[in-house]
Structure formats: structure tokens, C-alpha cells
């Protein structure tokens, strides 16, 4: 058996692992590289093998850095099934066409720029994949339930376990039989932080011959949920006290539902007054509908809060805006409302006009709840910029800006180590992936030191390992 690390090796994005077992070849995840100048080139070369030779894909969850190259794999000739949980399939129906739309818009923009500069020497850039290619590959999704083993090929059995990261997220347990041996491979996917709102805690796994574990926050600890709650309550009280709005940039899938849940819970417990919350993103509305549909996957408290929201519409006035006209109408609301919109890093989408509208107002507050990459307007806000360029215009920052920690969808170092300590004995091989190179290396050292596991490696992109 052979395992090749196609991505998420020494970096966080591009999760994709090729397994060759006898004549069977399959991928665990098929993710897009994101951020940084090299991402596009890496996405172009990531599938530098015959896509038709891949028998199937096992997908851990819907995030684009795990799923985003599936339409390209299919466009290059892959015809097999993509196995994932039912909730993941529902989210992909929203996310893959949206990702394709972004690819098309990006290619069109680059081509316009090239034409303007008079550089006609090269052919026009094609998008990584088109909306219709993304829509076509959805037919290959093969949805399964958690904890129900399935056999995607002769001699291979797979079970998906709840990873507690986002709706539908899974740990993949794979048992591969050969004539002489039986091997168990475990891919952690992305693991959620235990005890966090909405999602269940990651399933503990007791055994593996070969383990591939994520390490996004392998070198740090999250702030306690209690201090996050205090920060949120204080920021909202003071903005409303000044007569302003609270603007929250948030990723449409996952983070938006989590923020809505936390806010509703604060009203339910009397920590915040009655609230009007606008969720201004068609994609977030669709993801929220999927979350309601798969309500049974939420933890108990999440289900309770969802029921409370349905029964207390006057106390928690939750409004999803679909049309651009409804979105613009929110500009009329000068105070007392919470506005959640994408993108999460303030660099595109409807959040931009809400920021342009509210940032110059001293009464308003902006709450940053997620990771802000270098070079994004969100990062400049966190770093205390007094002015931002939005849609090509200078916008003064007079609103108060708060960074609210503790809402991360990823397990921190203590939670990762705790999950690993659930293994009854050290796997024969452990590979640390899905972390910046330095973080992954530090986390590897931590595993050796704290758990006494000896065979821990941090693979590089493209590295292959053989196992008997
Ligand atoms: Zn993820």
C-alpha cells in the first residue's frame, strides 16, 4: 500500500491524499489550495495524474480546501463516486457552484486586465472549472450516514465518524484488506473544538495502523468560551448604547450559523436584549436552511437553541435577505441591529457595502470572529487601520473594532492532544498535516514528548510512503 501527500503538507490548504492499494486507487479529500500567490499554480498542477485512474474519493467535509478540486477532477475524466455524509452533500450543492462562480469571475477579471494592458501573446486564461462542470460533478456524490460502514471497492471498508468541525464533517476510518494483512487507516479531517456551540465533540478513535492528523492550531490554545461571551456582550451593549449597529463579517457556511446560535443563546439567557439580526448572504441563507434540515446532527444544546429561535421570533428577529434590493434596504437601519454578512475577511461580497456604511460611524461596532489573512481589509481592521479602501473608495474607520476570539472551528493544541490520547496504543505511523510547516513540526514534537509516540512525521508535498 502506498500513501502520497498531494497537499496540506506543511501548509493548511489543498488537503488531498492518494492511496494505492493493489489495483485500487483513491483519494481522501480533493481540496483547493487557497491564499498566497502560488495557489493558482498549485491548483493547476495538483491533479497531475490520470484522473480516470481514480476509482473513488472519500470526502471528510465540505470546506473548499478539502472539496474544491472535485469538479476539476471530474472535468479531467474522473467518473467514480465521491463518498461523503448526507449533510456534506447538501452543503456541496451550495458551495461547489459558488466556488466555480468565483473561478469564472477571477479568470474573466484577469483576462480583462490582460486585454487592457495589450498583452495578447498568451491565450485567455480558463477558469479552474466552470459552474456547469461543478453542477455536473454533484451527480457523483454518494451520500452515506455517519457510523455506517460502506465498501467503495473490493477489500476496502470505510466508516465516517462525526469530527465536530462543521455540519457533516467526518473522520474517515478505512480498513484495507490484502491477502496477507488487514490495515486500518484513519484520516482525522478537520477536528472541532470540544464543547463549542452547535457541533458535537469529535468522535474518539481507539486504533489505527496509520494515522493522518490535522494541526491547524497545533501550537496554541484558544481563549475560554466564557471570555468570548463577555467580549461579545460588552461590544454589543456599548454599540447599541451609542445608537449604532453591530456589523459581523462571517463565512457563510459554518461561522454564520454559529454566530447566530451564540447570539440567540445570549438573548435566551437574558444576557442580551431582544435583537434584530440580518443575515445578508444568499449562500448563508442556504447553509442555514441545510443546518435546520440536519438539525439532528447538532449537539443537544444546539437543537434546544434552534427550537427556542423558532418559538421566540419577537425576541430574536432573524431575517435572511436574498435580493440585492433587500440587502441595500438594510442601509436604512442606522442603529440597534446586528448585520452578519460574507465574506469573512471583508474582501468581497455584501459585507463590503455594510462596512462602507457603518465604519465611518462612531456609534457602530465591527466584530471580527474569524481568522483574517494578511493583505485582507479584515486584517487591516484588526491591526488598527484608521482608513480602508473599499470598492476603490477611502473609508474612514471611526467605528469601534473588536476581535472576538474563541469561536474557532478547529481544535486547539490541548484538544488535539486529548483526541490523540484516545488511541489505546501509538499508531505504527502518524503523519501531521494541515498546519503551517512550523506549526506542524512543533505539534509533531509535542506528540512525541507528551504521548511518547515515536514514529511521527511531517510529510512534504508530493512525498510518498509505502506500507506492507
Ligand atoms: Zn475545514
Coordinates of N, CA and C and ligand atoms in Angstrom, one line a residue, residues 61 63 65-66 165-166 190 410 434, ligand 1:
X61 N -15.1 16.6 4.5 CA -16.1 17.7 4.8 C -16.2 18.7 3.6
X63 N -15.7 22.0 3.3 CA -14.9 23.2 3.1 C -14.1 23.1 1.8
X65 N -11.2 23.9 0.9 CA -9.8 23.5 0.9 C -9.7 21.9 1.1
X66 N -10.9 21.3 1.2 CA -10.9 19.8 1.2 C -11.7 19.3 0.0
X165 N -16.5 19.5 13.4 CA -15.9 20.6 12.9 C -16.9 21.6 12.2
X166 N -17.6 21.1 11.2 CA -18.7 21.8 10.6 C -19.8 20.8 10.4
X190 N -10.7 17.7 9.5 CA -10.5 18.8 10.4 C -11.3 18.4 11.7
X410 N -11.7 24.9 14.7 CA -10.6 23.9 14.8 C -10.2 23.6 16.3
X434 N -2.0 19.5 7.5 CA -3.0 20.6 7.6 C -2.5 21.6 8.7
Ligands
LIG1 ZN1 -12.4 22.6 7.4

